[in-house]
mmCIF file of C-alpha atoms in Angstrom:
data_model
loop_
_atom_site.group_PDB
_atom_site.id
_atom_site.type_symbol
_atom_site.label_atom_id
_atom_site.label_comp_id
_atom_site.label_asym_id
_atom_site.label_seq_id
_atom_site.Cartn_x
_atom_site.Cartn_y
_atom_site.Cartn_z
ATOM 1 C CA MET A 1 34.528 -60.560 -21.046
ATOM 2 C CA THR A 2 37.221 -63.029 -20.018
ATOM 3 C CA LYS A 3 39.106 -64.884 -22.740
ATOM 4 C CA SER A 4 39.160 -68.691 -22.966
ATOM 5 C CA ARG A 5 42.148 -70.232 -21.202
ATOM 6 C CA PHE A 6 42.653 -72.939 -23.834
ATOM 7 C CA ARG A 7 44.426 -71.473 -26.811
ATOM 8 C CA PHE A 8 46.474 -73.282 -29.456
ATOM 9 C CA LEU A 9 48.560 -71.226 -31.885
ATOM 10 C CA GLY A 10 46.802 -68.151 -30.552
ATOM 11 C CA GLN A 11 43.288 -69.426 -31.355
ATOM 12 C CA SER A 12 40.571 -70.351 -28.871
ATOM 13 C CA TRP A 13 38.923 -73.747 -28.519
ATOM 14 C CA LEU A 14 35.856 -72.420 -30.343
ATOM 15 C CA PHE A 15 37.988 -71.853 -33.440
ATOM 16 C CA TRP A 16 39.358 -75.411 -33.357
ATOM 17 C CA VAL A 17 35.878 -76.873 -32.794
ATOM 18 C CA GLY A 18 34.739 -74.949 -35.882
ATOM 19 C CA VAL A 19 37.669 -76.372 -37.851
ATOM 20 C CA CYS A 20 36.657 -79.918 -36.832
ATOM 21 C CA VAL A 21 33.056 -79.272 -37.874
ATOM 22 C CA VAL A 22 34.144 -77.974 -41.295
ATOM 23 C CA PHE A 23 36.353 -81.015 -41.778
ATOM 24 C CA LEU A 24 33.577 -83.466 -40.882
ATOM 25 C CA VAL A 25 31.046 -81.717 -43.123
ATOM 26 C CA VAL A 26 33.382 -81.820 -46.110
ATOM 27 C CA GLN A 27 34.577 -85.371 -45.387
ATOM 28 C CA TRP A 28 31.220 -86.987 -44.639
ATOM 29 C CA VAL A 29 28.632 -84.835 -46.410
ATOM 30 C CA LEU A 30 30.287 -83.192 -49.410
ATOM 31 C CA MET A 31 32.944 -85.606 -50.644
ATOM 32 C CA PRO A 32 30.810 -88.797 -50.771
ATOM 33 C CA ARG A 33 28.611 -86.992 -53.316
ATOM 34 C CA MET A 34 31.562 -86.288 -55.625
ATOM 35 C CA THR A 35 33.410 -88.497 -58.067
ATOM 36 C CA GLU A 36 36.993 -89.479 -57.379
ATOM 37 C CA PHE A 37 38.242 -87.015 -60.011
ATOM 38 C CA ARG A 38 36.309 -84.108 -58.507
ATOM 39 C CA ARG A 39 37.434 -84.933 -54.963
ATOM 40 C CA THR A 40 41.023 -84.721 -56.090
ATOM 41 C CA ALA A 41 40.744 -81.795 -58.525
ATOM 42 C CA TRP A 42 38.258 -79.612 -56.627
ATOM 43 C CA VAL A 43 39.039 -80.294 -52.979
ATOM 44 C CA ILE A 44 42.382 -81.967 -52.252
ATOM 45 C CA PHE A 45 44.615 -80.405 -54.907
ATOM 46 C CA PRO A 46 43.328 -76.830 -54.269
ATOM 47 C CA CYS A 47 44.295 -77.276 -50.592
ATOM 48 C CA ILE A 48 47.847 -78.056 -51.738
ATOM 49 C CA MET A 49 47.827 -75.149 -54.170
ATOM 50 C CA ALA A 50 46.590 -72.808 -51.437
ATOM 51 C CA ILE A 51 49.641 -73.648 -49.297
ATOM 52 C CA ILE A 52 51.978 -72.689 -52.169
ATOM 53 C CA CYS A 53 50.055 -69.489 -52.854
ATOM 54 C CA LEU A 54 50.055 -68.415 -49.213
ATOM 55 C CA GLY A 55 53.824 -68.848 -49.199
ATOM 56 C CA LEU A 56 54.204 -66.805 -52.386
ATOM 57 C CA ASN A 57 51.827 -64.172 -51.051
ATOM 58 C CA LEU A 58 54.083 -63.784 -48.022
ATOM 59 C CA ILE A 59 57.084 -63.222 -50.312
ATOM 60 C CA TYR A 60 55.476 -61.058 -52.988
ATOM 61 C CA GLY A 61 52.171 -59.781 -51.620
ATOM 62 C CA PHE A 62 53.364 -58.810 -48.144
ATOM 63 C CA ASN A 63 57.122 -58.405 -48.589
ATOM 64 C CA GLY A 64 57.153 -57.019 -52.150
ATOM 65 C CA GLN A 65 59.700 -59.468 -53.613
ATOM 66 C CA PHE A 66 58.612 -60.507 -57.118
ATOM 67 C CA SER A 67 59.477 -64.199 -57.114
ATOM 68 C CA LEU A 68 59.088 -66.930 -59.719
ATOM 69 C CA GLY A 69 61.098 -69.470 -57.746
ATOM 70 C CA GLN A 70 58.211 -70.914 -55.757
ATOM 71 C CA TRP A 71 57.733 -73.734 -58.258
ATOM 72 C CA GLY A 72 61.382 -74.772 -57.931
ATOM 73 C CA PHE A 73 61.078 -75.181 -54.150
ATOM 74 C CA TYR A 74 57.823 -77.036 -54.760
ATOM 75 C CA GLY A 75 59.755 -79.545 -56.878
ATOM 76 C CA ILE A 76 62.532 -79.868 -54.287
ATOM 77 C CA GLY A 77 60.028 -80.710 -51.552
ATOM 78 C CA ALA A 78 58.176 -83.158 -53.810
ATOM 79 C CA TYR A 79 61.212 -85.190 -54.828
ATOM 80 C CA THR A 80 62.779 -85.140 -51.343
ATOM 81 C CA ALA A 81 59.631 -86.451 -49.637
ATOM 82 C CA ALA A 82 59.020 -88.987 -52.424
ATOM 83 C CA LEU A 83 62.525 -90.440 -52.124
ATOM 84 C CA ILE A 84 62.043 -90.969 -48.367
ATOM 85 C CA THR A 85 58.722 -92.797 -48.640
ATOM 86 C CA TYR A 86 59.893 -94.702 -51.753
ATOM 87 C CA HIS A 87 62.494 -96.500 -49.626
ATOM 88 C CA TRP A 88 60.651 -96.770 -46.289
ATOM 89 C CA ALA A 89 56.912 -97.108 -46.979
ATOM 90 C CA ALA A 90 57.089 -100.877 -47.547
ATOM 91 C CA ARG A 91 59.034 -101.426 -44.309
ATOM 92 C CA ILE A 92 56.961 -99.361 -41.884
ATOM 93 C CA SER A 93 53.412 -100.312 -41.048
ATOM 94 C CA TYR A 94 51.446 -100.166 -37.807
ATOM 95 C CA PRO A 95 47.736 -100.497 -38.556
ATOM 96 C CA ILE A 96 45.242 -99.364 -35.940
ATOM 97 C CA GLN A 97 41.769 -100.816 -35.937
ATOM 98 C CA GLY A 98 39.399 -98.053 -34.914
ATOM 99 C CA ILE A 99 35.683 -98.214 -34.438
ATOM 100 C CA VAL A 100 32.926 -98.472 -37.022
ATOM 101 C CA LEU A 101 29.792 -96.380 -36.614
ATOM 102 C CA ARG A 102 26.702 -97.429 -38.527
ATOM 103 C CA ILE A 103 24.733 -94.508 -39.907
ATOM 104 C CA PRO A 104 20.968 -94.689 -39.108
ATOM 105 C CA PRO A 105 18.773 -94.730 -42.234
ATOM 106 C CA LEU A 106 17.334 -91.314 -41.381
ATOM 107 C CA LEU A 107 20.772 -89.737 -41.336
ATOM 108 C CA GLN A 108 21.840 -91.393 -44.599
ATOM 109 C CA LYS A 109 20.058 -88.629 -46.508
ATOM 110 C CA LEU A 110 22.598 -86.227 -44.982
ATOM 111 C CA ILE A 111 25.581 -88.577 -44.782
ATOM 112 C CA PRO A 112 25.321 -90.857 -47.827
ATOM 113 C CA MET A 113 27.202 -93.762 -46.266
ATOM 114 C CA ALA A 114 26.106 -96.949 -44.496
ATOM 115 C CA GLN A 115 28.934 -96.742 -41.974
ATOM 116 C CA VAL A 116 31.784 -94.482 -40.917
ATOM 117 C CA GLU A 117 35.198 -95.639 -39.771
ATOM 118 C CA LEU A 118 36.784 -93.655 -36.971
ATOM 119 C CA PHE A 119 40.463 -93.846 -36.035
ATOM 120 C CA HIS A 120 41.066 -96.542 -38.629
ATOM 121 C CA PHE A 121 44.460 -95.816 -40.135
ATOM 122 C CA ASP A 122 48.059 -96.987 -40.466
ATOM 123 C CA ALA A 123 49.968 -95.108 -37.779
ATOM 124 C CA GLY A 124 53.358 -96.137 -39.169
ATOM 125 C CA LYS A 125 52.706 -94.876 -42.683
ATOM 126 C CA SER A 126 51.008 -91.730 -41.386
ATOM 127 C CA ALA A 127 54.046 -90.912 -39.248
ATOM 128 C CA LEU A 128 56.317 -91.616 -42.218
ATOM 129 C CA LEU A 129 54.332 -89.268 -44.459
ATOM 130 C CA PHE A 130 54.368 -86.547 -41.806
ATOM 131 C CA VAL A 131 58.144 -86.828 -41.334
ATOM 132 C CA ALA A 132 58.842 -87.050 -45.084
ATOM 133 C CA VAL A 133 56.770 -83.972 -45.875
ATOM 134 C CA LEU A 134 58.458 -81.986 -43.098
ATOM 135 C CA ILE A 135 61.941 -83.070 -44.232
ATOM 136 C CA GLY A 136 61.110 -82.010 -47.797
ATOM 137 C CA ALA A 137 59.923 -78.631 -46.528
ATOM 138 C CA VAL A 138 62.999 -78.121 -44.333
ATOM 139 C CA PHE A 139 65.315 -79.085 -47.215
ATOM 140 C CA ALA A 140 63.608 -76.550 -49.483
ATOM 141 C CA ALA A 141 63.931 -73.917 -46.746
ATOM 142 C CA ILE A 142 67.645 -74.641 -46.266
ATOM 143 C CA ILE A 143 68.318 -74.266 -50.003
ATOM 144 C CA SER A 144 66.323 -71.033 -50.073
ATOM 145 C CA LEU A 145 68.304 -69.716 -47.114
ATOM 146 C CA ALA A 146 71.657 -70.574 -48.671
ATOM 147 C CA PHE A 147 70.888 -69.594 -52.262
ATOM 148 C CA GLY A 148 68.608 -66.701 -51.392
ATOM 149 C CA TYR A 149 70.766 -65.051 -48.749
ATOM 150 C CA ILE A 150 73.944 -65.299 -50.804
ATOM 151 C CA VAL A 151 72.612 -64.478 -54.272
ATOM 152 C CA LEU A 152 68.925 -63.739 -54.742
ATOM 153 C CA LEU A 153 67.992 -61.319 -51.979
ATOM 154 C CA ARG A 154 70.894 -58.986 -52.736
ATOM 155 C CA LEU A 155 69.369 -58.232 -56.123
ATOM 156 C CA GLY A 156 66.786 -55.563 -56.871
ATOM 157 C CA SER A 157 63.142 -56.404 -57.442
ATOM 158 C CA ASP A 158 63.244 -56.919 -61.245
ATOM 159 C CA TYR A 159 66.572 -58.730 -61.175
ATOM 160 C CA PHE A 160 65.289 -60.817 -58.256
ATOM 161 C CA GLY A 161 62.353 -61.989 -60.390
ATOM 162 C CA ILE A 162 64.631 -62.951 -63.281
ATOM 163 C CA ALA A 163 67.042 -64.749 -60.945
ATOM 164 C CA THR A 164 64.244 -66.769 -59.322
ATOM 165 C CA LEU A 165 62.944 -67.693 -62.772
ATOM 166 C CA GLY A 166 66.430 -68.962 -63.614
ATOM 167 C CA PHE A 167 66.424 -70.922 -60.344
ATOM 168 C CA THR A 168 63.184 -72.705 -61.326
ATOM 169 C CA ILE A 169 64.606 -73.603 -64.742
ATOM 170 C CA MET A 170 67.798 -74.852 -63.098
ATOM 171 C CA ILE A 171 65.832 -77.104 -60.716
ATOM 172 C CA GLN A 172 63.872 -78.616 -63.603
ATOM 173 C CA VAL A 173 67.080 -79.372 -65.524
ATOM 174 C CA LEU A 174 68.553 -80.991 -62.417
ATOM 175 C CA ILE A 175 65.408 -83.130 -62.011
ATOM 176 C CA ILE A 176 65.568 -84.266 -65.656
ATOM 177 C CA ASN A 177 69.170 -85.381 -65.224
ATOM 178 C CA SER A 178 68.857 -86.581 -61.631
ATOM 179 C CA ASP A 179 68.743 -90.286 -62.584
ATOM 180 C CA GLN A 180 72.490 -90.162 -63.219
ATOM 181 C CA VAL A 181 72.994 -89.573 -59.488
ATOM 182 C CA ILE A 182 69.748 -90.917 -57.970
ATOM 183 C CA PRO A 183 68.380 -93.708 -60.229
ATOM 184 C CA GLU A 184 65.068 -93.885 -58.307
ATOM 185 C CA THR A 185 63.917 -90.548 -59.750
ATOM 186 C CA LYS A 186 63.988 -92.027 -63.321
ATOM 187 C CA GLY A 187 65.026 -88.620 -64.685
ATOM 188 C CA ALA A 188 63.015 -87.373 -67.656
ATOM 189 C CA ARG A 189 60.760 -90.465 -67.609
ATOM 190 C CA GLY A 190 59.248 -89.435 -64.303
ATOM 191 C CA MET A 191 59.377 -91.014 -60.866
ATOM 192 C CA VAL A 192 57.029 -93.951 -60.227
ATOM 193 C CA GLY A 193 56.506 -96.222 -57.249
ATOM 194 C CA ILE A 194 55.634 -93.410 -54.838
ATOM 195 C CA PRO A 195 53.100 -94.577 -52.231
ATOM 196 C CA GLN A 196 49.766 -92.814 -52.542
ATOM 197 C CA MET A 197 49.243 -91.557 -48.996
ATOM 198 C CA THR A 198 47.980 -87.968 -49.303
ATOM 199 C CA SER A 199 44.350 -87.706 -48.291
ATOM 200 C CA PHE A 200 41.942 -84.873 -47.560
ATOM 201 C CA PHE A 201 42.783 -85.201 -43.869
ATOM 202 C CA TRP A 202 46.454 -84.360 -44.435
ATOM 203 C CA THR A 203 45.920 -81.529 -46.896
ATOM 204 C CA PHE A 204 43.229 -79.978 -44.672
ATOM 205 C CA ILE A 205 45.381 -80.168 -41.523
ATOM 206 C CA PHE A 206 48.447 -78.684 -43.223
ATOM 207 C CA LEU A 207 46.374 -75.945 -44.867
ATOM 208 C CA ILE A 208 44.749 -74.897 -41.569
ATOM 209 C CA LEU A 209 48.126 -74.854 -39.799
ATOM 210 C CA THR A 210 49.588 -72.798 -42.657
ATOM 211 C CA ILE A 211 46.767 -70.256 -42.504
ATOM 212 C CA VAL A 212 47.012 -69.835 -38.731
ATOM 213 C CA ILE A 213 50.821 -69.613 -38.656
ATOM 214 C CA VAL A 214 51.037 -67.126 -41.548
ATOM 215 C CA ARG A 215 48.279 -65.044 -39.991
ATOM 216 C CA ASN A 216 50.101 -65.000 -36.634
ATOM 217 C CA ILE A 217 53.359 -63.970 -38.312
ATOM 218 C CA LEU A 218 51.729 -61.131 -40.232
ATOM 219 C CA TYR A 219 50.112 -59.618 -37.135
ATOM 220 C CA SER A 220 53.280 -59.804 -35.068
ATOM 221 C CA SER A 221 56.176 -57.331 -34.922
ATOM 222 C CA VAL A 222 57.980 -59.503 -37.502
ATOM 223 C CA GLY A 223 55.009 -59.208 -39.844
ATOM 224 C CA ARG A 224 54.877 -55.447 -39.494
ATOM 225 C CA ALA A 225 58.577 -55.272 -40.364
ATOM 226 C CA ILE A 226 57.978 -57.534 -43.405
ATOM 227 C CA VAL A 227 55.175 -55.279 -44.646
ATOM 228 C CA SER A 228 57.232 -52.141 -44.043
ATOM 229 C CA VAL A 229 59.838 -53.410 -46.529
ATOM 230 C CA ARG A 230 57.101 -53.640 -49.164
ATOM 231 C CA GLU A 231 55.766 -50.179 -48.428
ATOM 232 C CA ASP A 232 59.084 -48.322 -48.554
ATOM 233 C CA GLU A 233 62.379 -50.152 -48.185
ATOM 234 C CA VAL A 234 64.437 -46.958 -47.777
ATOM 235 C CA ALA A 235 62.135 -45.624 -45.078
ATOM 236 C CA ALA A 236 62.221 -48.997 -43.314
ATOM 237 C CA GLN A 237 66.024 -48.886 -43.289
ATOM 238 C CA ALA A 238 65.920 -45.321 -41.975
ATOM 239 C CA MET A 239 63.735 -46.549 -39.087
ATOM 240 C CA GLY A 240 66.399 -49.121 -38.170
ATOM 241 C CA ILE A 241 64.747 -52.207 -39.727
ATOM 242 C CA ASP A 242 67.188 -54.785 -41.090
ATOM 243 C CA THR A 243 65.520 -55.187 -44.504
ATOM 244 C CA LEU A 244 67.785 -58.034 -45.669
ATOM 245 C CA LYS A 245 66.897 -60.008 -42.537
ATOM 246 C CA TYR A 246 63.149 -59.668 -43.066
ATOM 247 C CA LYS A 247 63.427 -60.381 -46.789
ATOM 248 C CA THR A 248 65.257 -63.586 -45.872
ATOM 249 C CA ILE A 249 62.649 -64.542 -43.258
ATOM 250 C CA SER A 250 59.730 -64.152 -45.657
ATOM 251 C CA PHE A 251 61.604 -65.913 -48.492
ATOM 252 C CA VAL A 252 62.579 -68.896 -46.316
ATOM 253 C CA ILE A 253 59.081 -69.286 -44.818
ATOM 254 C CA GLY A 254 57.505 -69.061 -48.284
ATOM 255 C CA SER A 255 59.936 -71.676 -49.619
ATOM 256 C CA PHE A 256 59.247 -73.922 -46.629
ATOM 257 C CA LEU A 257 55.532 -73.833 -47.457
ATOM 258 C CA ALA A 258 56.264 -74.603 -51.118
ATOM 259 C CA GLY A 259 58.338 -77.628 -50.076
ATOM 260 C CA LEU A 260 55.533 -78.738 -47.747
ATOM 261 C CA ALA A 261 53.015 -78.560 -50.577
ATOM 262 C CA GLY A 262 55.414 -80.449 -52.855
ATOM 263 C CA GLY A 263 55.612 -83.352 -50.399
ATOM 264 C CA LEU A 264 51.819 -83.580 -50.286
ATOM 265 C CA TYR A 265 51.542 -83.379 -54.072
ATOM 266 C CA ALA A 266 54.075 -86.194 -54.588
ATOM 267 C CA HIS A 267 51.907 -88.592 -52.542
ATOM 268 C CA LEU A 268 48.628 -87.483 -54.103
ATOM 269 C CA TYR A 269 49.131 -88.759 -57.651
ATOM 270 C CA ALA A 270 51.983 -91.217 -56.830
ATOM 271 C CA PHE A 271 53.876 -89.966 -59.878
ATOM 272 C CA LEU A 272 56.261 -87.066 -60.474
ATOM 273 C CA SER A 273 57.003 -85.780 -63.954
ATOM 274 C CA PRO A 274 59.774 -83.221 -64.601
ATOM 275 C CA GLY A 275 57.493 -81.510 -67.131
ATOM 276 C CA TYR A 276 55.124 -80.564 -64.324
ATOM 277 C CA PHE A 277 57.866 -78.467 -62.680
ATOM 278 C CA SER A 278 58.576 -76.312 -65.724
ATOM 279 C CA PHE A 279 58.853 -72.543 -65.340
ATOM 280 C CA VAL A 280 55.553 -72.080 -67.250
ATOM 281 C CA ARG A 281 53.654 -73.666 -64.353
ATOM 282 C CA SER A 282 55.407 -71.280 -61.941
ATOM 283 C CA PHE A 283 53.057 -68.549 -63.189
ATOM 284 C CA ASP A 284 50.008 -70.388 -61.778
ATOM 285 C CA PRO A 285 50.484 -69.351 -58.120
ATOM 286 C CA LEU A 286 51.447 -65.848 -59.257
ATOM 287 C CA ILE A 287 48.211 -65.532 -61.237
ATOM 288 C CA ILE A 288 46.207 -66.799 -58.263
ATOM 289 C CA ILE A 289 47.553 -64.308 -55.723
ATOM 290 C CA VAL A 290 47.153 -61.396 -58.154
ATOM 291 C CA PHE A 291 43.638 -62.597 -58.918
ATOM 292 C CA GLY A 292 42.755 -62.806 -55.232
ATOM 293 C CA GLY A 293 44.460 -59.559 -54.285
ATOM 294 C CA LEU A 294 48.115 -59.017 -53.411
ATOM 295 C CA GLY A 295 48.678 -59.033 -49.681
ATOM 296 C CA ASN A 296 45.307 -60.595 -48.945
ATOM 297 C CA MET A 297 44.958 -64.066 -47.406
ATOM 298 C CA THR A 298 41.190 -64.361 -47.865
ATOM 299 C CA GLY A 299 41.487 -63.477 -51.540
ATOM 300 C CA THR A 300 44.296 -65.993 -52.021
ATOM 301 C CA LEU A 301 42.245 -68.841 -50.539
ATOM 302 C CA LEU A 302 39.122 -67.883 -52.479
ATOM 303 C CA ALA A 303 41.015 -67.461 -55.757
ATOM 304 C CA THR A 304 42.783 -70.815 -55.366
ATOM 305 C CA PHE A 305 39.541 -72.779 -55.192
ATOM 306 C CA LEU A 306 37.901 -70.709 -57.943
ATOM 307 C CA TRP A 307 40.943 -71.240 -60.153
ATOM 308 C CA ALA A 308 40.982 -75.010 -59.604
ATOM 309 C CA ILE A 309 37.227 -75.493 -59.973
ATOM 310 C CA SER A 310 36.940 -73.312 -63.083
ATOM 311 C CA LEU A 311 40.011 -74.743 -64.822
ATOM 312 C CA GLU A 312 39.171 -78.389 -64.185
ATOM 313 C CA GLY A 313 35.433 -77.755 -64.383
ATOM 314 C CA MET A 314 35.711 -76.436 -67.913
ATOM 315 C CA ARG A 315 37.189 -79.793 -68.859
ATOM 316 C CA ILE A 316 33.745 -81.223 -68.001
ATOM 317 C CA TRP A 317 31.488 -78.331 -68.983
ATOM 318 C CA LEU A 318 32.952 -77.624 -72.416
ATOM 319 C CA PRO A 319 31.719 -79.800 -75.318
ATOM 320 C CA GLN A 320 33.709 -82.897 -76.108
ATOM 321 C CA GLY A 321 36.697 -82.065 -78.270
ATOM 322 C CA PHE A 322 36.868 -78.478 -76.994
ATOM 323 C CA GLU A 323 38.539 -79.218 -73.640
ATOM 324 C CA ALA A 324 41.734 -77.428 -74.679
ATOM 325 C CA TRP A 325 39.735 -74.223 -75.202
ATOM 326 C CA ARG A 326 39.696 -73.724 -71.455
ATOM 327 C CA PHE A 327 43.216 -72.329 -71.786
ATOM 328 C CA VAL A 328 41.712 -69.638 -74.035
ATOM 329 C CA VAL A 329 38.616 -68.940 -71.933
ATOM 330 C CA TYR A 330 40.599 -68.862 -68.691
ATOM 331 C CA PRO A 331 43.114 -66.106 -69.686
ATOM 332 C CA ILE A 332 40.308 -63.997 -71.186
ATOM 333 C CA ALA A 333 38.330 -64.230 -67.943
ATOM 334 C CA LEU A 334 41.413 -63.271 -65.960
ATOM 335 C CA LEU A 335 42.082 -60.319 -68.252
ATOM 336 C CA LEU A 336 38.536 -59.043 -67.803
ATOM 337 C CA ILE A 337 38.751 -59.333 -64.040
ATOM 338 C CA MET A 338 42.065 -57.469 -63.982
ATOM 339 C CA LEU A 339 40.569 -54.674 -66.099
ATOM 340 C CA LEU A 340 37.381 -54.384 -64.049
ATOM 341 C CA ARG A 341 38.913 -54.983 -60.623
ATOM 342 C CA PRO A 342 42.692 -54.384 -60.660
ATOM 343 C CA GLN A 343 42.995 -54.648 -56.867
ATOM 344 C CA GLY A 344 41.922 -58.305 -57.049
ATOM 345 C CA LEU A 345 38.804 -60.062 -55.825
ATOM 346 C CA MET A 346 39.077 -59.019 -52.188
ATOM 347 C CA GLY A 347 41.313 -55.957 -52.394
ATOM 348 C CA ARG A 348 42.315 -55.192 -48.790
ATOM 349 C CA VAL A 349 39.276 -56.829 -47.184
ATOM 350 C CA GLU A 350 39.955 -59.796 -44.917
ATOM 351 C CA LEU A 351 37.180 -61.991 -43.527
ATOM 352 C CA GLY A 352 36.752 -63.805 -40.240
ATOM 353 C CA PHE A 353 39.738 -64.357 -38.026
ATOM 354 C CA LEU A 354 42.047 -63.223 -40.840
ATOM 355 C CA ARG A 355 41.111 -59.605 -40.125
ATOM 356 C CA ALA A 356 43.665 -57.532 -38.289
ATOM 357 C CA PRO A 357 43.140 -57.691 -34.518
ATOM 358 C CA LYS A 358 42.044 -54.577 -32.761
ATOM 359 C CA TRP A 359 44.895 -53.608 -30.562
ATOM 360 C CA PRO A 360 43.930 -51.955 -27.268
ATOM 361 C CA LEU A 361 44.702 -48.262 -27.140
ATOM 362 C CA ARG A 362 47.461 -47.255 -24.822
ATOM 363 C CA VAL A 363 46.471 -44.559 -22.388
ATOM 364 C CA ALA A 364 49.372 -42.525 -21.164
ATOM 365 C CA PRO A 365 49.351 -42.195 -17.385
ATOM 366 C CA VAL A 366 48.409 -38.704 -16.252
ATOM 367 C CA GLN A 367 50.677 -37.285 -13.597
ATOM 368 C CA GLU A 368 48.988 -35.129 -11.074
ATOM 369 C CA MET A 369 50.492 -31.703 -10.890
ATOM 370 C CA LYS A 370 51.019 -30.875 -7.253
ATOM 371 C CA PRO A 371 51.048 -27.150 -6.499
ATOM 372 C CA GLN A 372 54.407 -26.035 -5.300
ATOM 373 C CA VAL A 373 54.049 -24.398 -1.918
ATOM 374 C CA ALA A 374 56.615 -21.767 -1.246
ATOM 375 C CA PRO A 375 58.347 -22.100 2.097
ATOM 376 C CA ALA A 376 57.018 -19.880 4.788
ATOM 377 C CA GLY A 377 58.509 -16.434 4.568
ATOM 378 C CA ALA A 378 59.980 -16.978 1.116
ATOM 379 C CA GLY A 379 59.512 -13.915 -0.992
ATOM 380 C CA ASN A 380 58.287 -11.829 1.964
ATOM 381 C CA PRO A 381 60.599 -9.236 3.310
ATOM 382 C CA GLN A 382 61.818 -9.951 6.797
ATOM 383 C CA PRO A 383 61.398 -7.321 9.431
ATOM 384 C CA GLY A 384 64.086 -4.702 9.065
ATOM 385 C CA GLU A 385 64.946 -5.898 5.479
ATOM 386 C CA ASP A 386 64.832 -3.409 2.712
ATOM 387 C CA LYS A 387 62.263 -4.404 0.038
ATOM 388 C CA LEU A 388 64.478 -2.953 -2.702
ATOM 389 C CA SER A 389 67.602 -4.869 -1.731
#
């Protein structure tokens, strides 16, 4: 069977058509039936959280580096992107009037809307958000490269975890006192005036791109080298793998994804509080990837949405006045799952296109052995020659 010629990021057109269908179903069928709070807490925010967790899973789950610094890079990306849009969002605007499709009454049972707007958006603000989020991610990656390569990655696993925890605390202290240098951040009072531009479209697009790119990295030669460091660092070095290089690659990519998620988060709630970036919250992505299964992308995605829906859902399901008890119920549920299934929800099982590709077997070419024909007369005694000589 011949493969499709159109491929983007290694995936066929059928994959991207499926992605578009999923997006339209969620956007037009699922989300109109939800309240504004549930759209944000159960759909949009888990997409952002999944990007952070996939980055941490690359560092810890696949590369074996126990890191608590993901939340610090999350904060760096959030404040960097917010500062860019804070200054430029009011100046840049290029609205595009798309088309409006009226939904027939028969279809309104499926799509509970009278009309749907297509290609109706502000191109200027969308481009600004895209650039701001990418700059925040790149800035977080640069800091992780400088700080990680010089200090963090030269430490052993336990010391690395403690050092990254200290990094997260340091970033929070810098954010609290940042108004002395950058007054727009408002320091401990929290940054306000951030344009609210993050929508389901942006979080979905960035999450899909993150999944595909991380998957492609893991099933490449770079990914195999990253995993080899987790399995046995000494053996990897003995096989000629530069372990420091691949630790740095996974750490920088994971930090880039954290910064990307931070930029999206900053424009979701239009407010940034330094308390949100405390080291206590840095355990959330760690809990999620352990819950889903270390080194498992399917488990990470599944656990992220379960975590968000259960944690915020208990705020609704528990009786009034007992909302805070969800922080008691939630750890007990996690403890039970860890006791009954220590390998996580999915263990080593990946679903769909996240499964490892089946590499074609190499067949060594067989060389035909030609019989060696002795030259005529070789080995036969010539006339008059003594056989014993």
